[in-house]
Structures are given as structure tokens and as C-alpha cells.
Amino acid sequence: GAGVSQSPSNKVTEKGKDVELRCDPISGHTALYWYRQSLGQGLEFLIYFQGNSAPDKSGLPSDRFSAERTGGSVSTLTIQRTQQEDSAVYLCASSPGPRGREQFFGPGTRLTVL
Amino acid sequence: AQRVTQPEKLLSVFKGAPVELKCNYSYSGSPELFWYVQYSRQRLQLLLRHISRESIKGFTADLNKGETSFHLKKPFAQEEDSAMYYCALKGDSNYQLIWGAGTKLIIKP
């Protein structure tokens, strides 16, 4: 079976533009996570989905960030009016359920805001 | 407060030498701890978890509740162990892991 996939793998955009990042979790995994990994930093939790609902949005850095999940599967993370400080690798992970211990990660999307 | 501390951003050891990556946690309850690894150009993946009490790729980690530590150890480092290592804690939340900042391990030939 396929693992978690993310697209695009790389995205270069100009400051002020909007971007959409996509995550396809492992089939059947109900829990989905978005993280941000900046150079020299650890993993910054952004948002968690259980099914299509997001019980925890506390990690979203600002109201420019939003995410949705449809059909209990694909998720998109949208960043509006991108800023240079948004440049990072955005990781998506999924796990079998809310009590799933192991998170399975995608390869990430490297976002560069010029 | 729930927190994971990895005090070393970078650790460099020679091939064949012992390696210990430090992880300390702050949590009042009964913790579950994990080590994740990210090799160059590969995705982040689970290395081991304390409840399994397993050895993966020669690495072991023992939970020391008295010292609130979960250090990752390997007696003889290999060049292929060079990677980024993250310690993570499952605390109160059923789903969220608390992550350390990571330690970059470099094994010198």
C-alpha cells in the first residue's frame, strides 16, 4: 500500500500570493496532522483532523493559515498572502485513529516564499 | 507543562564509538515516549517506542522516570546512522505528540 503522499514536493511563490498544499493520507487512516519544519527548528504542530473535523486548530500561526479535509481523506493546507517567514517544509502525517500511536509521515512540501 | 527537551542540536561522533542522544521530558502523568528519525532525503519515521522495549538498528532507549529521561543509545555508531533524531511525548492528548527540537547526528568515518 502507498504511504502518505504530498503535493507539490516543492513550491516557490512570491510574497503575497496564496498557496495550497495537498496531503493524501494512508487509506483508512482517520487521523491527519499538519506540521511545519523550519530550518534548525523542530516540528511545529499546526492542526489535527479526526475524520473531517478539526478539534484542534491551536497550532495555526495566524488567520492566513487554514486547512480542510474532505471525505475523511484528502486534506489541503492553504496559506493566504504568503510571507517570507512562511518558508519551511510542511509535513503531513496520518495515523489509524485518535489513539494511534505511530504517525506515518509524508515526504513534505518545501515552500519558498520570495 | 508538557515539554520535551533535546539539549543537543548537533552531535558528532566517530564511527564505532558509542552514541547517546539525550531526551528529557516534563510530564506529570504516565508518559509514552518515542524516537523518530529522518535520514537524508527520506521521510520522518518511527524508530522506536518505549512501550515496545525493542532494539531497532542497534538503538535502545530506556525510560527513566526518576530522571524524566528517554535517552537513545547505540554502542557502536555506523555511518548510516547519520540523521536527524526527534524525541516525542504522548501526554494528556489522545492524539497530539509533543516534539523535541531534534538532534542532528553526524557519524564521522
PDB file of C-alpha atoms in Angstrom:
ATOM      1  CA  GLY A   1       0.000   0.000   0.000  1.00  0.00           C
ATOM      2  CA  ALA A   2       1.008   3.542  -0.670  1.00  0.00           C
ATOM      3  CA  GLY A   3       2.206   5.736   2.133  1.00  0.00           C
ATOM      4  CA  VAL A   4       1.252   9.320   2.800  1.00  0.00           C
ATOM      5  CA  SER A   5       1.742  11.479  -0.260  1.00  0.00           C
ATOM      6  CA  GLN A   6       2.027  15.229  -0.520  1.00  0.00           C
ATOM      7  CA  SER A   7       1.975  17.616  -3.443  1.00  0.00           C
ATOM      8  CA  PRO A   8       3.660  19.592  -4.683  1.00  0.00           C
ATOM      9  CA  SER A   9       7.046  18.461  -3.441  1.00  0.00           C
ATOM     10  CA  ASN A  10       8.409  21.961  -3.974  1.00  0.00           C
ATOM     11  CA  LYS A  11       6.641  25.266  -4.261  1.00  0.00           C
ATOM     12  CA  VAL A  12       8.224  28.618  -4.928  1.00  0.00           C
ATOM     13  CA  THR A  13       5.923  31.597  -4.698  1.00  0.00           C
ATOM     14  CA  GLU A  14       6.055  35.333  -4.420  1.00  0.00           C
ATOM     15  CA  LYS A  15       5.253  37.164  -1.243  1.00  0.00           C
ATOM     16  CA  GLY A  16       1.581  37.980  -1.059  1.00  0.00           C
ATOM     17  CA  LYS A  17       0.377  35.072  -3.169  1.00  0.00           C
ATOM     18  CA  ASP A  18      -1.831  32.266  -1.883  1.00  0.00           C
ATOM     19  CA  VAL A  19      -0.686  28.648  -1.892  1.00  0.00           C
ATOM     20  CA  GLU A  20      -2.417  25.317  -1.443  1.00  0.00           C
ATOM     21  CA  LEU A  21      -0.632  22.244  -0.178  1.00  0.00           C
ATOM     22  CA  ARG A  22      -2.190  18.835  -0.512  1.00  0.00           C
ATOM     23  CA  CYS A  23      -1.960  15.693   1.580  1.00  0.00           C
ATOM     24  CA  ASP A  24      -3.227  12.211   0.753  1.00  0.00           C
ATOM     25  CA  PRO A  25      -3.156  10.075   3.900  1.00  0.00           C
ATOM     26  CA  ILE A  26      -2.861   6.322   4.066  1.00  0.00           C
ATOM     27  CA  SER A  27      -6.186   4.771   3.123  1.00  0.00           C
ATOM     28  CA  GLY A  28      -8.296   4.091   6.193  1.00  0.00           C
ATOM     29  CA  HIS A  29      -6.363   6.397   8.478  1.00  0.00           C
ATOM     30  CA  THR A  30      -8.838   8.624  10.254  1.00  0.00           C
ATOM     31  CA  ALA A  31      -6.374  10.958  11.927  1.00  0.00           C
ATOM     32  CA  LEU A  32      -4.389  13.515   9.927  1.00  0.00           C
ATOM     33  CA  TYR A  33      -1.828  16.046  11.100  1.00  0.00           C
ATOM     34  CA  TRP A  34      -0.075  19.030   9.595  1.00  0.00           C
ATOM     35  CA  TYR A  35       3.306  20.168  10.869  1.00  0.00           C
ATOM     36  CA  ARG A  36       5.801  22.799   9.883  1.00  0.00           C
ATOM     37  CA  GLN A  37       9.514  22.113   9.948  1.00  0.00           C
ATOM     38  CA  SER A  38      11.699  25.182   9.721  1.00  0.00           C
ATOM     39  CA  LEU A  39      15.450  25.129   9.260  1.00  0.00           C
ATOM     40  CA  GLY A  40      17.091  24.376  12.572  1.00  0.00           C
ATOM     41  CA  GLN A  41      13.766  24.040  14.339  1.00  0.00           C
ATOM     42  CA  GLY A  42      11.802  21.069  15.479  1.00  0.00           C
ATOM     43  CA  LEU A  43       8.361  20.070  14.383  1.00  0.00           C
ATOM     44  CA  GLU A  44       5.738  22.717  14.881  1.00  0.00           C
ATOM     45  CA  PHE A  45       2.232  21.283  15.191  1.00  0.00           C
ATOM     46  CA  LEU A  46      -0.286  23.146  13.055  1.00  0.00           C
ATOM     47  CA  ILE A  47      -3.580  21.270  13.015  1.00  0.00           C
ATOM     48  CA  TYR A  48      -5.146  17.878  13.585  1.00  0.00           C
ATOM     49  CA  PHE A  49      -8.115  16.266  11.874  1.00  0.00           C
ATOM     50  CA  GLN A  50     -10.183  13.388  13.123  1.00  0.00           C
ATOM     51  CA  GLY A  51     -12.290  12.437  10.152  1.00  0.00           C
ATOM     52  CA  ASN A  52     -13.333  15.711   8.554  1.00  0.00           C
ATOM     53  CA  SER A  53     -13.395  17.760  11.717  1.00  0.00           C
ATOM     54  CA  ALA A  54     -10.519  19.635  13.246  1.00  0.00           C
ATOM     55  CA  PRO A  55     -10.820  19.517  17.030  1.00  0.00           C
ATOM     56  CA  ASP A  56      -7.514  21.271  17.444  1.00  0.00           C
ATOM     57  CA  LYS A  57      -6.523  24.260  15.331  1.00  0.00           C
ATOM     58  CA  SER A  58      -4.424  25.781  18.047  1.00  0.00           C
ATOM     59  CA  GLY A  59      -1.183  25.484  16.169  1.00  0.00           C
ATOM     60  CA  LEU A  60      -2.141  27.534  13.145  1.00  0.00           C
ATOM     61  CA  PRO A  61       0.235  30.528  13.305  1.00  0.00           C
ATOM     62  CA  SER A  62      -2.205  33.130  12.023  1.00  0.00           C
ATOM     63  CA  ASP A  63      -5.551  33.563  10.324  1.00  0.00           C
ATOM     64  CA  ARG A  64      -3.750  33.412   6.992  1.00  0.00           C
ATOM     65  CA  PHE A  65      -3.489  29.667   7.551  1.00  0.00           C
ATOM     66  CA  SER A  66      -6.459  27.362   7.088  1.00  0.00           C
ATOM     67  CA  ALA A  67      -6.975  23.699   6.396  1.00  0.00           C
ATOM     68  CA  GLU A  68      -9.766  21.431   5.418  1.00  0.00           C
ATOM     69  CA  ARG A  69     -10.320  17.758   4.929  1.00  0.00           C
ATOM     70  CA  THR A  70     -12.977  16.207   2.772  1.00  0.00           C
ATOM     71  CA  GLY A  71     -14.357  12.697   2.626  1.00  0.00           C
ATOM     72  CA  GLY A  72     -12.231  11.754   5.576  1.00  0.00           C
ATOM     73  CA  SER A  73      -9.306  11.557   3.210  1.00  0.00           C
ATOM     74  CA  VAL A  74      -7.503  14.316   1.314  1.00  0.00           C
ATOM     75  CA  SER A  75      -6.541  17.460   3.166  1.00  0.00           C
ATOM     76  CA  THR A  76      -5.430  20.836   1.903  1.00  0.00           C
ATOM     77  CA  LEU A  77      -3.500  23.437   3.830  1.00  0.00           C
ATOM     78  CA  THR A  78      -3.969  26.929   2.460  1.00  0.00           C
ATOM     79  CA  ILE A  79      -1.730  29.852   3.209  1.00  0.00           C
ATOM     80  CA  GLN A  80      -3.053  33.206   2.105  1.00  0.00           C
ATOM     81  CA  ARG A  81      -0.941  36.271   1.427  1.00  0.00           C
ATOM     82  CA  THR A  82       2.269  34.335   1.982  1.00  0.00           C
ATOM     83  CA  GLN A  83       5.125  35.940   3.855  1.00  0.00           C
ATOM     84  CA  GLN A  84       8.813  35.110   3.748  1.00  0.00           C
ATOM     85  CA  GLU A  85       8.627  33.671   7.250  1.00  0.00           C
ATOM     86  CA  ASP A  86       6.214  31.050   5.913  1.00  0.00           C
ATOM     87  CA  SER A  87       9.111  29.418   4.088  1.00  0.00           C
ATOM     88  CA  ALA A  88       9.530  25.950   5.557  1.00  0.00           C
ATOM     89  CA  VAL A  89       8.869  22.289   4.910  1.00  0.00           C
ATOM     90  CA  TYR A  90       5.247  21.413   5.555  1.00  0.00           C
ATOM     91  CA  LEU A  91       4.762  17.839   6.684  1.00  0.00           C
ATOM     92  CA  CYS A  92       1.602  15.826   6.748  1.00  0.00           C
ATOM     93  CA  ALA A  93       1.149  12.673   8.810  1.00  0.00           C
ATOM     94  CA  SER A  94      -1.658  10.219   9.340  1.00  0.00           C
ATOM     95  CA  SER A  95      -2.432   7.568  11.902  1.00  0.00           C
ATOM     96  CA  PRO A  96      -5.068   4.842  12.142  1.00  0.00           C
ATOM     97  CA  GLY A  97      -7.158   6.636  14.726  1.00  0.00           C
ATOM     98  CA  PRO A  98      -7.194   9.127  17.591  1.00  0.00           C
ATOM     99  CA  ARG A  99      -5.395   6.693  19.804  1.00  0.00           C
ATOM    100  CA  GLY A 100      -2.995   5.631  17.110  1.00  0.00           C
ATOM    101  CA  ARG A 101       0.470   5.686  18.487  1.00  0.00           C
ATOM    102  CA  GLU A 102       2.508   5.852  15.348  1.00  0.00           C
ATOM    103  CA  GLN A 103       2.247   8.709  12.935  1.00  0.00           C
ATOM    104  CA  PHE A 104       3.168   7.999   9.321  1.00  0.00           C
ATOM    105  CA  PHE A 105       4.703  10.944   7.577  1.00  0.00           C
ATOM    106  CA  GLY A 106       4.632  12.155   4.024  1.00  0.00           C
ATOM    107  CA  PRO A 107       7.707  13.448   2.206  1.00  0.00           C
ATOM    108  CA  GLY A 108       6.777  17.057   2.817  1.00  0.00           C
ATOM    109  CA  THR A 109       6.289  20.139   0.672  1.00  0.00           C
ATOM    110  CA  ARG A 110       9.164  22.595   0.642  1.00  0.00           C
ATOM    111  CA  LEU A 111       7.679  26.086   0.419  1.00  0.00           C
ATOM    112  CA  THR A 112       9.874  29.016  -0.522  1.00  0.00           C
ATOM    113  CA  VAL A 113       8.414  32.481  -0.417  1.00  0.00           C
ATOM    114  CA  LEU A 114      10.485  35.027  -2.309  1.00  0.00           C
TER     115      LEU A 114
ATOM    116  CA  ALA B   1       3.531  21.837  31.422  1.00  0.00           C
ATOM    117  CA  GLN B   2       4.307  19.123  28.928  1.00  0.00           C
ATOM    118  CA  ARG B   3       7.656  19.558  27.292  1.00  0.00           C
ATOM    119  CA  VAL B   4      10.372  17.586  25.536  1.00  0.00           C
ATOM    120  CA  THR B   5      13.937  18.833  25.614  1.00  0.00           C
ATOM    121  CA  GLN B   6      16.730  17.639  23.381  1.00  0.00           C
ATOM    122  CA  PRO B   7      19.676  19.661  24.621  1.00  0.00           C
ATOM    123  CA  GLU B   8      21.992  18.930  21.715  1.00  0.00           C
ATOM    124  CA  LYS B   9      21.221  20.416  18.316  1.00  0.00           C
ATOM    125  CA  LEU B  10      24.219  18.654  16.830  1.00  0.00           C
ATOM    126  CA  LEU B  11      26.129  15.580  17.906  1.00  0.00           C
ATOM    127  CA  SER B  12      29.181  14.355  16.053  1.00  0.00           C
ATOM    128  CA  VAL B  13      30.917  11.060  16.864  1.00  0.00           C
ATOM    129  CA  PHE B  14      33.337   8.766  15.120  1.00  0.00           C
ATOM    130  CA  LYS B  15      32.243   5.518  13.518  1.00  0.00           C
ATOM    131  CA  GLY B  16      32.447   2.701  16.020  1.00  0.00           C
ATOM    132  CA  ALA B  17      32.136   4.980  19.039  1.00  0.00           C
ATOM    133  CA  PRO B  18      29.159   4.852  21.389  1.00  0.00           C
ATOM    134  CA  VAL B  19      26.435   7.383  20.833  1.00  0.00           C
ATOM    135  CA  GLU B  20      23.848   8.790  23.196  1.00  0.00           C
ATOM    136  CA  LEU B  21      21.198  11.261  22.139  1.00  0.00           C
ATOM    137  CA  LYS B  22      19.628  12.928  25.128  1.00  0.00           C
ATOM    138  CA  CYS B  23      15.947  13.471  25.664  1.00  0.00           C
ATOM    139  CA  ASN B  24      14.343  14.853  28.800  1.00  0.00           C
ATOM    140  CA  TYR B  25      10.648  15.311  29.294  1.00  0.00           C
ATOM    141  CA  SER B  26       8.323  17.174  31.609  1.00  0.00           C
ATOM    142  CA  TYR B  27       5.004  15.484  32.292  1.00  0.00           C
ATOM    143  CA  SER B  28       3.182  14.731  35.496  1.00  0.00           C
ATOM    144  CA  GLY B  29       1.355  11.644  34.324  1.00  0.00           C
ATOM    145  CA  SER B  30       2.469   8.339  32.880  1.00  0.00           C
ATOM    146  CA  PRO B  31       4.290   9.174  29.657  1.00  0.00           C
ATOM    147  CA  GLU B  32       4.603   7.378  26.369  1.00  0.00           C
ATOM    148  CA  LEU B  33       7.793   8.253  24.580  1.00  0.00           C
ATOM    149  CA  PHE B  34       9.014   7.769  21.047  1.00  0.00           C
ATOM    150  CA  TRP B  35      12.076   8.326  18.935  1.00  0.00           C
ATOM    151  CA  TYR B  36      11.571   9.307  15.312  1.00  0.00           C
ATOM    152  CA  VAL B  37      14.359   9.500  12.730  1.00  0.00           C
ATOM    153  CA  GLN B  38      14.729  11.350   9.445  1.00  0.00           C
ATOM    154  CA  TYR B  39      17.524  10.183   7.170  1.00  0.00           C
ATOM    155  CA  SER B  40      18.740  12.466   4.422  1.00  0.00           C
ATOM    156  CA  ARG B  41      16.120  12.836   1.678  1.00  0.00           C
ATOM    157  CA  GLN B  42      13.802  10.400   3.411  1.00  0.00           C
ATOM    158  CA  ARG B  43      10.620  10.941   5.314  1.00  0.00           C
ATOM    159  CA  LEU B  44      10.353  11.109   9.061  1.00  0.00           C
ATOM    160  CA  GLN B  45       9.652   7.672  10.513  1.00  0.00           C
ATOM    161  CA  LEU B  46       9.216   5.981  13.831  1.00  0.00           C
ATOM    162  CA  LEU B  47      12.424   4.438  15.172  1.00  0.00           C
ATOM    163  CA  LEU B  48      11.241   3.020  18.462  1.00  0.00           C
ATOM    164  CA  ARG B  49       8.797   3.486  21.290  1.00  0.00           C
ATOM    165  CA  HIS B  50       9.441   2.831  24.951  1.00  0.00           C
ATOM    166  CA  ILE B  51       6.455   0.562  25.491  1.00  0.00           C
ATOM    167  CA  SER B  52       7.854  -1.916  22.989  1.00  0.00           C
ATOM    168  CA  ARG B  53      11.172  -2.179  24.788  1.00  0.00           C
ATOM    169  CA  GLU B  54      12.756  -3.094  21.490  1.00  0.00           C
ATOM    170  CA  SER B  55      16.102  -2.579  19.830  1.00  0.00           C
ATOM    171  CA  ILE B  56      15.935  -1.174  16.319  1.00  0.00           C
ATOM    172  CA  LYS B  57      19.058  -0.870  14.166  1.00  0.00           C
ATOM    173  CA  GLY B  58      21.075  -1.411  17.322  1.00  0.00           C
ATOM    174  CA  PHE B  59      19.446   1.522  19.111  1.00  0.00           C
ATOM    175  CA  THR B  60      17.810   1.221  22.507  1.00  0.00           C
ATOM    176  CA  ALA B  61      16.127   3.730  24.765  1.00  0.00           C
ATOM    177  CA  ASP B  62      15.136   3.253  28.364  1.00  0.00           C
ATOM    178  CA  LEU B  63      12.538   5.328  30.113  1.00  0.00           C
ATOM    179  CA  ASN B  64      13.933   6.668  33.381  1.00  0.00           C
ATOM    180  CA  LYS B  65      11.052   8.153  35.295  1.00  0.00           C
ATOM    181  CA  GLY B  66      13.268   9.303  38.141  1.00  0.00           C
ATOM    182  CA  GLU B  67      15.388  11.393  35.810  1.00  0.00           C
ATOM    183  CA  THR B  68      12.495  12.022  33.380  1.00  0.00           C
ATOM    184  CA  SER B  69      14.718  10.938  30.543  1.00  0.00           C
ATOM    185  CA  PHE B  70      14.468   8.752  27.473  1.00  0.00           C
ATOM    186  CA  HIS B  71      17.962   8.824  26.031  1.00  0.00           C
ATOM    187  CA  LEU B  72      18.683   6.985  22.782  1.00  0.00           C
ATOM    188  CA  LYS B  73      21.813   4.847  22.799  1.00  0.00           C
ATOM    189  CA  LYS B  74      23.845   2.741  20.466  1.00  0.00           C
ATOM    190  CA  PRO B  75      27.108   1.084  21.492  1.00  0.00           C
ATOM    191  CA  PHE B  76      28.846   1.282  18.114  1.00  0.00           C
ATOM    192  CA  ALA B  77      27.802   4.008  15.710  1.00  0.00           C
ATOM    193  CA  GLN B  78      27.628   3.351  11.978  1.00  0.00           C
ATOM    194  CA  GLU B  79      27.897   5.918   9.208  1.00  0.00           C
ATOM    195  CA  GLU B  80      24.357   5.134   8.116  1.00  0.00           C
ATOM    196  CA  ASP B  81      23.121   6.323  11.499  1.00  0.00           C
ATOM    197  CA  SER B  82      23.737   9.902  10.426  1.00  0.00           C
ATOM    198  CA  ALA B  83      20.312  11.530  10.528  1.00  0.00           C
ATOM    199  CA  MET B  84      18.027  13.884  12.395  1.00  0.00           C
ATOM    200  CA  TYR B  85      16.528  12.363  15.524  1.00  0.00           C
ATOM    201  CA  TYR B  86      13.406  13.598  17.281  1.00  0.00           C
ATOM    202  CA  CYS B  87      12.131  12.594  20.677  1.00  0.00           C
ATOM    203  CA  ALA B  88       8.360  12.830  21.175  1.00  0.00           C
ATOM    204  CA  LEU B  89       5.999  12.537  24.114  1.00  0.00           C
ATOM    205  CA  LYS B  90       2.394  11.471  24.146  1.00  0.00           C
ATOM    206  CA  GLY B  91       0.962  13.246  27.139  1.00  0.00           C
ATOM    207  CA  ASP B  92      -2.577  14.191  28.028  1.00  0.00           C
ATOM    208  CA  SER B  93      -3.812  14.399  24.489  1.00  0.00           C
ATOM    209  CA  ASN B  94      -5.057  11.264  22.798  1.00  0.00           C
ATOM    210  CA  TYR B  95      -3.632  12.340  19.510  1.00  0.00           C
ATOM    211  CA  GLN B  96      -1.028  15.036  19.806  1.00  0.00           C
ATOM    212  CA  LEU B  97       2.628  14.325  20.280  1.00  0.00           C
ATOM    213  CA  ILE B  98       4.890  16.856  21.955  1.00  0.00           C
ATOM    214  CA  TRP B  99       8.102  17.071  19.955  1.00  0.00           C
ATOM    215  CA  GLY B 100      11.644  17.921  20.887  1.00  0.00           C
ATOM    216  CA  ALA B 101      13.654  20.261  18.691  1.00  0.00           C
ATOM    217  CA  GLY B 102      15.678  17.403  17.274  1.00  0.00           C
ATOM    218  CA  THR B 103      19.334  16.402  17.299  1.00  0.00           C
ATOM    219  CA  LYS B 104      21.359  16.117  14.135  1.00  0.00           C
ATOM    220  CA  LEU B 105      23.677  13.139  14.453  1.00  0.00           C
ATOM    221  CA  ILE B 106      26.767  13.031  12.282  1.00  0.00           C
ATOM    222  CA  ILE B 107      28.901   9.909  12.218  1.00  0.00           C
ATOM    223  CA  LYS B 108      32.413  10.636  11.078  1.00  0.00           C
ATOM    224  CA  PRO B 109      34.328   7.936   9.199  1.00  0.00           C
TER     225      PRO B 109
END
